[in-house]
C-alpha cells in the first residue's frame, strides 16, 4: 500500500498513484495507491482531467483478519453423517468444521466435542428417527449395500432394535416403522417385514432371498445388507445420524474479514473455543481462525510518500510494516521495526523525487503519469513561487 499523509493534497495523492505504478512496473508485484483522507476539489479536478481513479480511502492500517493466514477448512452440508464429519476432522487435523449452505452462508458448527458427546450420552432407541437420518448415511456408515428401497429416503419414525429373539417373541416388540438389525434367519426377516418395519439391516453378509425381497418391495420396507456383525452394526449405526441434529446454530461467535486482530484477540481470549469462523461482508463463510493464527500475524506492508511524521500518518501506522519512505519534508518521528529504504531530498515536491526514480529505473513516463506528476509539482510549489521550489522541480515540470 502506497499512501500519503492525512488531509492529503495533490502531491500526496498523485505521488501515491505514480509511485505505486512505478513499483508495479519494476517489480511485477501488486502495489495499491491509497489515501488517508478526503480528496480536495483541486486534486479531484486533476484526477478527472487525466482520467485517473481516486485511490482507495484507508483510515487505519492496523492488522486485519484479511492480512493473516487463516485455516481454509472447507464447509460441509448439514446432512452429512457424524462418521463422515469425524473423518474430515482427522484428515484435516481440525477440531471444528463449519456447515455451510449452498449460497455460502454459515449455518452452524460441529466440533469434536459434539461428536464425542454422542458416544457418551445415553439416547433412547428412537434417536435415529428423531435426527431424521437419511438411508444413504446408514449405507455409508455401515459400508453396506442397498438391496431394496431408496437411499434418498429418510428414517424419520420408529426405533432401532436388534432381532435377537425368536420370531414368536419378536412380534411383541417390533412396531410399525421400526428399523431392525438382524442376521440370516429367514423367519426373523419375514417377521420384521410383516410387523411393519420400515427398514431391516441384514448383517454378516448374509443373503436375502427373492421372496423376502419381493415382500419387502410390496410392503415398502428398505433392505440394507452389511458385512459387519450385529454388534458392530449396532455400535456404528448412531454415527450415521446427520450433524444437523447436534451442531451449534445459535449464538455463534464469528469474525469479519475486516475486523482488527487486536480487537478480536480479546474476544478469543475470553472464550474456550478453539476455532472461530470468518465471514465476509455478505455473511459468506471464508475460513476458520484460532489463537495460533494470531501468533505470527504481520502488519500491513506500507510505503509512505510525502510525509515521515507519525502525527501526519494514517492511524495504526505503529502496527504496520513500513517498507519505504519517499519525502521532501523535515525528518519527523516515524520509527520502524527494521531498516527501510528512505529517500528524502530538499526539493519542493515529492513528485519531483518520484520523477527522478522513473528516470533512474528506465521506466517510461506515460502521458497520464506525466500529467499527475506535473500537476503535483505545480500545486506544491505554488506555480514555482514557493520558497522551497528548486531548479530541479522546474526542470522536472
CSV table of C-alpha atoms in Angstrom, one decimal:
chain,number,residue,atom,x,y,z
A,1,UNK,CA,0.0,0.0,0.0
A,2,UNK,CA,1.4,3.4,-1.1
A,3,UNK,CA,-0.2,6.1,1.0
A,4,UNK,CA,0.3,9.8,1.7
A,5,UNK,CA,-0.5,11.9,4.8
A,6,UNK,CA,-3.8,12.8,6.4
A,7,UNK,CA,-5.6,15.7,4.8
A,8,UNK,CA,-3.9,14.8,1.6
A,9,UNK,CA,-3.0,17.5,-1.0
A,10,UNK,CA,-2.4,17.0,-4.7
A,11,UNK,CA,1.2,16.0,-4.2
A,12,UNK,CA,0.3,13.3,-1.7
A,13,UNK,CA,-2.4,11.8,-3.9
A,14,UNK,CA,-0.6,12.0,-7.2
A,15,UNK,CA,2.7,10.7,-5.7
A,16,UNK,CA,0.9,7.7,-4.2
A,17,UNK,CA,-0.6,6.8,-7.6
A,18,UNK,CA,2.6,7.4,-9.6
A,19,UNK,CA,4.9,5.6,-7.2
A,20,UNK,CA,2.6,2.6,-7.0
A,21,UNK,CA,2.6,2.5,-10.8
A,22,UNK,CA,6.5,2.6,-10.8
A,23,UNK,CA,6.9,-0.1,-8.2
A,24,UNK,CA,4.5,-2.4,-10.1
A,25,UNK,CA,6.3,-1.8,-13.3
A,26,UNK,CA,9.7,-2.5,-11.8
A,27,UNK,CA,8.8,-5.5,-9.5
A,28,UNK,CA,5.8,-7.0,-11.2
A,29,UNK,CA,4.1,-7.2,-7.8
A,30,UNK,CA,0.9,-5.6,-6.7
A,31,UNK,CA,1.1,-2.1,-5.2
A,32,UNK,CA,-2.1,-0.3,-4.3
A,33,UNK,CA,-2.3,3.5,-4.1
A,34,UNK,CA,-4.2,4.7,-1.1
A,35,UNK,CA,-5.3,7.9,0.6
A,36,UNK,CA,-5.6,8.7,4.3
A,37,UNK,CA,-8.2,11.4,3.9
A,38,UNK,CA,-10.7,13.0,1.6
A,39,UNK,CA,-9.7,14.4,-1.9
A,40,UNK,CA,-9.8,18.1,-2.3
A,41,UNK,CA,-11.6,19.9,-5.1
A,42,UNK,CA,-8.2,20.8,-6.7
A,43,UNK,CA,-7.0,17.2,-6.6
A,44,UNK,CA,-10.3,15.8,-7.9
A,45,UNK,CA,-10.0,18.2,-10.9
A,46,UNK,CA,-6.5,16.8,-11.7
A,47,UNK,CA,-7.7,13.2,-11.4
A,48,UNK,CA,-10.7,13.8,-13.6
A,49,UNK,CA,-8.6,15.8,-16.2
A,50,UNK,CA,-6.1,13.0,-16.6
A,51,UNK,CA,-8.5,10.1,-16.2
A,52,UNK,CA,-7.0,8.7,-13.0
A,53,UNK,CA,-9.0,6.8,-10.4
A,54,UNK,CA,-9.3,8.1,-6.9
A,55,UNK,CA,-7.1,6.0,-4.6
A,56,UNK,CA,-8.8,3.8,-2.0
A,57,UNK,CA,-9.6,5.5,1.3
A,58,UNK,CA,-7.7,3.8,4.1
A,59,UNK,CA,-8.2,5.3,7.6
A,60,UNK,CA,-6.5,2.7,9.6
A,61,UNK,CA,-3.6,0.3,8.8
A,62,UNK,CA,-3.8,-1.9,11.9
A,63,UNK,CA,-3.6,-5.6,11.0
A,64,UNK,CA,-6.9,-7.0,10.0
A,65,UNK,CA,-8.1,-10.6,9.7
A,66,UNK,CA,-7.7,-10.4,5.9
A,67,UNK,CA,-4.0,-9.8,6.4
A,68,UNK,CA,-3.2,-13.0,8.2
A,69,UNK,CA,-3.3,-16.6,7.2
A,70,UNK,CA,-6.4,-18.4,8.2
A,71,UNK,CA,-7.3,-22.1,8.0
A,72,UNK,CA,-9.4,-22.7,4.8
A,73,UNK,CA,-11.4,-25.5,6.3
A,74,UNK,CA,-14.0,-26.5,3.7
A,75,UNK,CA,-17.6,-26.1,4.6
A,76,UNK,CA,-19.9,-29.2,4.6
A,77,UNK,CA,-23.6,-29.8,4.1
A,78,UNK,CA,-25.6,-30.2,7.3
A,79,UNK,CA,-26.9,-33.7,6.3
A,80,UNK,CA,-23.5,-35.5,6.3
A,81,UNK,CA,-23.1,-38.2,8.9
A,82,UNK,CA,-21.2,-37.9,12.2
A,83,UNK,CA,-18.8,-40.5,11.0
A,84,UNK,CA,-18.0,-38.5,7.8
A,85,UNK,CA,-17.6,-35.3,9.9
A,86,UNK,CA,-15.2,-37.2,12.1
A,87,UNK,CA,-13.2,-38.5,9.2
A,88,UNK,CA,-13.0,-35.0,7.7
A,89,UNK,CA,-11.6,-33.7,11.1
A,90,UNK,CA,-9.0,-36.5,11.2
A,91,UNK,CA,-7.9,-35.9,7.6
A,92,UNK,CA,-7.5,-32.2,8.0
A,93,UNK,CA,-6.3,-32.2,11.6
A,94,UNK,CA,-9.1,-29.9,12.8
A,95,UNK,CA,-11.5,-30.0,15.7
A,96,UNK,CA,-14.2,-27.8,14.2
A,97,UNK,CA,-15.9,-27.9,10.8
A,98,UNK,CA,-18.5,-25.5,9.5
A,99,UNK,CA,-21.8,-26.3,8.0
A,100,UNK,CA,-22.4,-24.0,5.0
A,101,UNK,CA,-25.5,-23.5,2.9
A,102,UNK,CA,-25.4,-23.6,-0.9
A,103,UNK,CA,-25.3,-19.8,-1.0
A,104,UNK,CA,-22.1,-19.8,1.0
A,105,UNK,CA,-23.6,-18.5,4.3
A,106,UNK,CA,-22.7,-20.2,7.6
A,107,UNK,CA,-25.4,-22.5,9.1
A,108,UNK,CA,-23.7,-23.9,12.1
A,109,UNK,CA,-20.6,-25.6,13.6
A,110,UNK,CA,-19.9,-29.2,14.6
A,111,UNK,CA,-16.9,-29.8,17.0
A,112,UNK,CA,-15.1,-32.9,18.0
A,113,UNK,CA,-16.7,-32.4,21.4
A,114,UNK,CA,-20.2,-32.5,19.9
A,115,UNK,CA,-19.3,-35.9,18.3
A,116,UNK,CA,-17.8,-37.4,21.4
A,117,UNK,CA,-20.9,-36.4,23.4
A,118,UNK,CA,-23.0,-38.6,21.1
A,119,UNK,CA,-20.9,-41.6,22.2
A,120,UNK,CA,-21.0,-40.8,25.9
A,121,UNK,CA,-24.7,-39.6,26.2
A,122,UNK,CA,-27.3,-42.3,26.6
A,123,UNK,CA,-30.0,-41.9,24.0
A,124,UNK,CA,-33.3,-43.8,23.6
A,125,UNK,CA,-33.7,-46.2,20.8
A,126,UNK,CA,-35.7,-43.6,18.7
A,127,UNK,CA,-32.8,-41.1,18.4
A,128,UNK,CA,-32.0,-42.2,14.8
A,129,UNK,CA,-35.5,-41.2,13.6
A,130,UNK,CA,-35.6,-38.1,15.7
A,131,UNK,CA,-32.4,-37.0,14.0
A,132,UNK,CA,-34.2,-37.6,10.6
A,133,UNK,CA,-31.4,-39.9,9.3
A,134,UNK,CA,-31.1,-40.5,5.6
A,135,UNK,CA,-30.6,-44.1,4.5
A,136,UNK,CA,-27.6,-43.0,2.4
A,137,UNK,CA,-25.9,-42.1,5.6
A,138,UNK,CA,-26.6,-45.5,7.1
A,139,UNK,CA,-25.4,-47.2,4.0
A,140,UNK,CA,-22.2,-45.2,4.0
A,141,UNK,CA,-21.5,-45.7,7.7
A,142,UNK,CA,-22.1,-49.4,7.7
A,143,UNK,CA,-20.2,-49.8,4.3
A,144,UNK,CA,-23.4,-51.6,3.2
A,145,UNK,CA,-25.3,-52.3,0.0
A,146,UNK,CA,-28.9,-51.2,-0.7
A,147,UNK,CA,-30.9,-54.3,-1.6
A,148,UNK,CA,-34.5,-52.8,-1.7
A,149,UNK,CA,-35.6,-49.2,-1.4
A,150,UNK,CA,-34.2,-45.7,-2.0
A,151,UNK,CA,-31.0,-44.3,-0.5
A,152,UNK,CA,-32.5,-40.8,-0.6
A,153,UNK,CA,-35.4,-41.7,1.7
A,154,UNK,CA,-35.3,-40.9,5.4
A,155,UNK,CA,-35.7,-43.0,8.6
A,156,UNK,CA,-37.9,-40.5,10.4
A,157,UNK,CA,-40.2,-42.7,12.5
A,158,UNK,CA,-39.8,-45.6,14.9
A,159,UNK,CA,-37.0,-47.0,16.9
A,160,UNK,CA,-33.9,-49.1,16.3
A,161,UNK,CA,-33.7,-52.7,17.7
A,162,UNK,CA,-31.8,-55.9,17.3
A,163,UNK,CA,-33.8,-59.1,16.5
A,164,UNK,CA,-32.0,-61.4,18.9
A,165,UNK,CA,-35.1,-63.3,20.0
A,166,UNK,CA,-37.1,-65.9,18.0
A,167,UNK,CA,-39.9,-64.7,15.7
A,168,UNK,CA,-42.6,-65.5,18.3
A,169,UNK,CA,-41.2,-63.0,20.8
A,170,UNK,CA,-40.3,-60.5,18.1
A,171,UNK,CA,-43.9,-60.0,17.3
A,172,UNK,CA,-44.4,-58.4,20.7
A,173,UNK,CA,-41.7,-55.7,20.5
A,174,UNK,CA,-41.4,-54.9,16.7
A,175,UNK,CA,-43.7,-52.0,15.9
A,176,UNK,CA,-44.6,-50.3,12.6
A,177,UNK,CA,-41.8,-48.0,11.2
A,178,UNK,CA,-39.0,-49.6,13.3
A,179,UNK,CA,-35.5,-50.3,12.0
A,180,UNK,CA,-34.5,-53.9,12.7
A,181,UNK,CA,-30.9,-55.2,12.8
A,182,UNK,CA,-30.8,-58.9,12.3
A,183,UNK,CA,-29.0,-61.9,10.8
A,184,UNK,CA,-29.5,-64.5,8.1
A,185,UNK,CA,-32.7,-66.2,9.6
A,186,UNK,CA,-35.4,-66.1,7.0
A,187,UNK,CA,-38.1,-66.2,9.7
A,188,UNK,CA,-36.8,-63.2,11.5
A,189,UNK,CA,-36.5,-61.2,8.3
A,190,UNK,CA,-40.1,-62.1,7.3
A,191,UNK,CA,-41.4,-61.4,10.8
A,192,UNK,CA,-39.8,-57.9,10.8
A,193,UNK,CA,-41.3,-57.0,7.4
A,194,UNK,CA,-44.8,-58.4,8.3
A,195,UNK,CA,-44.8,-56.4,11.6
A,196,UNK,CA,-44.4,-53.2,9.5
A,197,UNK,CA,-40.7,-52.4,9.9
A,198,UNK,CA,-39.6,-49.5,7.7
A,199,UNK,CA,-36.1,-51.0,7.3
A,200,UNK,CA,-34.2,-54.2,8.0
A,201,UNK,CA,-30.4,-54.4,8.2
A,202,UNK,CA,-29.1,-57.8,7.4
A,203,UNK,CA,-25.6,-58.4,8.9
A,204,UNK,CA,-22.5,-60.6,8.3
A,205,UNK,CA,-23.0,-60.6,4.6
A,206,UNK,CA,-26.0,-62.9,4.8
A,207,UNK,CA,-28.0,-63.4,1.7
A,208,UNK,CA,-31.6,-62.1,1.2
A,209,UNK,CA,-33.9,-64.5,-0.7
A,210,UNK,CA,-36.0,-63.4,-3.6
A,211,UNK,CA,-39.2,-64.0,-1.6
A,212,UNK,CA,-38.0,-61.6,1.2
A,213,UNK,CA,-37.0,-59.0,-1.5
A,214,UNK,CA,-40.4,-59.3,-3.1
A,215,UNK,CA,-42.4,-59.0,0.1
A,216,UNK,CA,-40.2,-56.0,1.2
A,217,UNK,CA,-40.8,-54.3,-2.1
A,218,UNK,CA,-44.6,-54.8,-1.7
A,219,UNK,CA,-44.6,-53.5,1.9
A,220,UNK,CA,-42.3,-50.6,1.2
A,221,UNK,CA,-39.6,-51.9,3.5
A,222,UNK,CA,-36.0,-50.9,2.9
A,223,UNK,CA,-33.4,-53.7,3.0
A,224,UNK,CA,-29.7,-52.9,3.6
A,225,UNK,CA,-27.0,-55.6,3.7
A,226,UNK,CA,-23.7,-55.2,5.5
A,227,UNK,CA,-20.7,-57.4,6.2
A,228,UNK,CA,-20.4,-56.2,9.8
A,229,UNK,CA,-21.7,-58.4,12.6
A,230,UNK,CA,-24.7,-57.4,14.6
A,231,UNK,CA,-22.7,-55.9,17.5
A,232,UNK,CA,-20.6,-53.7,15.2
A,233,UNK,CA,-23.6,-52.6,13.1
A,234,UNK,CA,-25.5,-51.6,16.3
A,235,UNK,CA,-22.4,-49.8,17.6
A,236,UNK,CA,-21.8,-47.9,14.4
A,237,UNK,CA,-25.4,-47.0,13.4
A,238,UNK,CA,-25.6,-43.9,15.6
A,239,UNK,CA,-22.7,-42.5,13.7
A,240,UNK,CA,-24.9,-42.3,10.6
A,241,UNK,CA,-27.0,-39.5,12.2
A,242,UNK,CA,-26.7,-36.1,10.4
A,243,UNK,CA,-24.6,-33.4,12.1
A,244,UNK,CA,-27.6,-31.0,11.8
A,245,UNK,CA,-29.1,-32.7,14.9
A,246,UNK,CA,-26.0,-32.0,17.1
A,247,UNK,CA,-24.3,-28.9,15.7
A,248,UNK,CA,-24.5,-25.4,17.2
A,249,UNK,CA,-26.6,-23.0,15.2
A,250,UNK,CA,-27.3,-20.1,17.5
A,251,UNK,CA,-25.1,-17.6,19.4
A,252,UNK,CA,-22.1,-18.4,17.2
A,253,UNK,CA,-19.1,-16.2,17.7
A,254,UNK,CA,-17.9,-15.1,14.2
A,255,UNK,CA,-15.5,-12.5,13.0
A,256,UNK,CA,-15.4,-10.4,9.8
A,257,UNK,CA,-12.5,-10.3,7.4
A,258,UNK,CA,-12.3,-6.6,8.1
A,259,UNK,CA,-12.0,-6.9,11.9
A,260,UNK,CA,-8.8,-5.7,13.5
A,261,UNK,CA,-6.9,-8.5,15.2
A,262,UNK,CA,-6.1,-6.5,18.4
A,263,UNK,CA,-9.9,-6.3,18.9
A,264,UNK,CA,-10.7,-9.9,18.2
A,265,UNK,CA,-7.8,-11.2,20.3
A,266,UNK,CA,-9.6,-10.1,23.5
A,267,UNK,CA,-12.8,-11.9,22.5
A,268,UNK,CA,-10.9,-15.1,21.6
A,269,UNK,CA,-9.0,-15.0,24.9
A,270,UNK,CA,-12.3,-14.8,26.9
A,271,UNK,CA,-13.8,-17.9,25.1
A,272,UNK,CA,-12.9,-21.5,25.4
A,273,UNK,CA,-13.5,-22.3,21.7
A,274,UNK,CA,-10.5,-23.5,19.7
A,275,UNK,CA,-11.7,-22.1,16.3
A,276,UNK,CA,-13.9,-19.2,15.2
A,277,UNK,CA,-15.5,-18.7,11.7
A,278,UNK,CA,-14.5,-15.9,9.5
A,279,UNK,CA,-17.2,-14.3,7.3
A,280,UNK,CA,-17.0,-11.7,4.5
A,281,UNK,CA,-19.2,-8.5,4.4
A,282,UNK,CA,-22.0,-10.5,2.8
A,283,UNK,CA,-22.0,-13.1,5.6
A,284,UNK,CA,-20.4,-15.8,3.4
A,285,UNK,CA,-18.0,-18.2,5.1
A,286,UNK,CA,-14.3,-17.8,4.3
A,287,UNK,CA,-12.4,-19.9,6.8
A,288,UNK,CA,-11.5,-20.5,10.4
A,289,UNK,CA,-9.2,-18.7,12.8
A,290,UNK,CA,-7.6,-19.8,16.0
A,291,UNK,CA,-5.3,-18.1,18.6
A,292,UNK,CA,-2.4,-19.8,16.8
A,293,UNK,CA,-3.1,-17.8,13.7
A,294,UNK,CA,-2.6,-14.6,15.6
A,295,UNK,CA,0.9,-15.6,16.8
A,296,UNK,CA,2.7,-15.0,13.5
A,297,UNK,CA,0.5,-12.1,12.4
A,298,UNK,CA,2.4,-9.5,10.4
A,299,UNK,CA,1.4,-5.9,9.9
A,300,UNK,CA,0.2,-4.4,6.6
A,301,UNK,CA,3.1,-3.5,4.2
A,302,UNK,CA,3.1,0.2,3.7
A,303,UNK,CA,5.1,2.8,1.7
A,304,UNK,CA,4.8,6.3,2.9
A,305,UNK,CA,5.0,9.2,0.5
A,306,UNK,CA,5.1,13.0,1.1
A,307,UNK,CA,5.5,12.6,4.9
A,308,UNK,CA,7.6,10.9,7.6
A,309,UNK,CA,6.0,12.1,10.8
A,310,UNK,CA,3.8,9.8,12.9
A,311,UNK,CA,1.2,12.6,13.7
A,312,UNK,CA,0.7,13.1,10.0
A,313,UNK,CA,0.5,9.3,9.1
A,314,UNK,CA,-2.6,7.2,8.8
A,315,UNK,CA,-3.9,5.7,12.1
A,316,UNK,CA,-2.4,2.5,13.2
A,317,UNK,CA,1.0,3.1,11.4
A,318,UNK,CA,2.8,1.8,14.5
A,319,UNK,CA,1.4,-1.7,13.7
A,320,UNK,CA,2.3,-1.6,10.1
A,321,UNK,CA,5.4,-2.8,8.4
A,322,UNK,CA,6.9,0.3,6.7
A,323,UNK,CA,8.9,-0.7,3.6
A,324,UNK,CA,9.9,2.7,2.2
A,325,UNK,CA,9.6,6.4,2.8
A,326,UNK,CA,9.8,8.9,0.0
A,327,UNK,CA,9.6,12.5,1.2
A,328,UNK,CA,10.8,16.1,0.9
A,329,UNK,CA,10.0,17.5,4.3
A,330,UNK,CA,12.0,17.7,7.6
A,331,UNK,CA,12.7,14.5,9.5
A,332,UNK,CA,9.9,13.5,11.9
A,333,UNK,CA,9.1,10.9,14.4
A,334,UNK,CA,8.3,7.7,12.4
A,335,UNK,CA,10.0,4.6,13.9
A,336,UNK,CA,10.4,1.4,12.0
A,337,UNK,CA,11.0,-2.1,13.2
A,338,UNK,CA,13.6,-2.9,10.6
A,339,UNK,CA,15.8,-0.9,8.2
A,340,UNK,CA,13.8,0.7,5.3
A,341,UNK,CA,14.5,2.4,2.0
A,342,UNK,CA,14.4,6.1,3.0
A,343,UNK,CA,14.7,8.8,0.3
A,344,UNK,CA,14.5,12.4,1.5
A,345,UNK,CA,15.6,15.3,-0.7
A,346,UNK,CA,15.4,19.1,-0.1
A,347,UNK,CA,13.1,19.7,-3.1
A,348,UNK,CA,9.8,21.5,-3.5
A,349,UNK,CA,7.7,18.4,-4.2
A,350,UNK,CA,7.7,14.6,-3.6
A,351,UNK,CA,6.5,14.2,-7.3
A,352,UNK,CA,9.9,15.5,-8.4
A,353,UNK,CA,11.7,12.7,-6.5
A,354,UNK,CA,9.4,10.1,-8.0
A,355,UNK,CA,10.1,11.5,-11.5
A,356,UNK,CA,13.8,11.1,-10.8
A,357,UNK,CA,13.1,7.5,-9.7
A,358,UNK,CA,11.3,6.8,-13.0
A,359,UNK,CA,14.4,8.0,-14.9
A,360,UNK,CA,16.7,6.0,-12.7
A,361,UNK,CA,14.7,2.8,-13.2
A,362,UNK,CA,14.5,3.4,-17.0
A,363,UNK,CA,10.7,3.3,-16.9
A,364,UNK,CA,8.9,5.5,-19.5
A,365,UNK,CA,6.6,8.2,-18.0
A,366,UNK,CA,3.3,7.7,-19.7
A,367,UNK,CA,1.2,10.8,-20.5
A,368,UNK,CA,-1.3,10.2,-17.6
A,369,UNK,CA,1.5,9.7,-15.1
A,370,UNK,CA,3.3,12.8,-16.5
A,371,UNK,CA,0.1,14.9,-16.1
A,372,UNK,CA,-0.3,13.8,-12.5
A,373,UNK,CA,3.4,14.4,-11.6
A,374,UNK,CA,3.4,17.8,-13.3
A,375,UNK,CA,0.1,18.8,-11.5
A,376,UNK,CA,1.6,17.8,-8.1
A,377,UNK,CA,4.7,20.0,-8.8
A,378,UNK,CA,2.7,23.0,-9.9
A,379,UNK,CA,0.4,22.6,-6.9
A,380,UNK,CA,3.1,22.0,-4.2
A,381,UNK,CA,5.5,24.8,-5.5
A,382,UNK,CA,2.6,27.3,-5.9
A,383,UNK,CA,3.5,27.5,-9.6
A,384,UNK,CA,7.2,27.7,-8.8
A,385,UNK,CA,6.7,30.6,-6.4
A,386,UNK,CA,7.2,28.7,-3.2
A,387,UNK,CA,10.4,29.3,-1.2
A,388,UNK,CA,11.1,25.6,-1.2
A,389,UNK,CA,10.9,25.3,-5.0
A,390,UNK,CA,14.2,24.4,-6.7
A,391,UNK,CA,15.5,24.4,-10.2
A,392,UNK,CA,15.2,20.6,-10.1
A,393,UNK,CA,11.4,21.0,-9.6
A,394,UNK,CA,11.1,23.4,-12.5
A,395,UNK,CA,13.2,21.1,-14.8
A,396,UNK,CA,11.1,18.1,-13.8
A,397,UNK,CA,7.8,20.0,-14.5
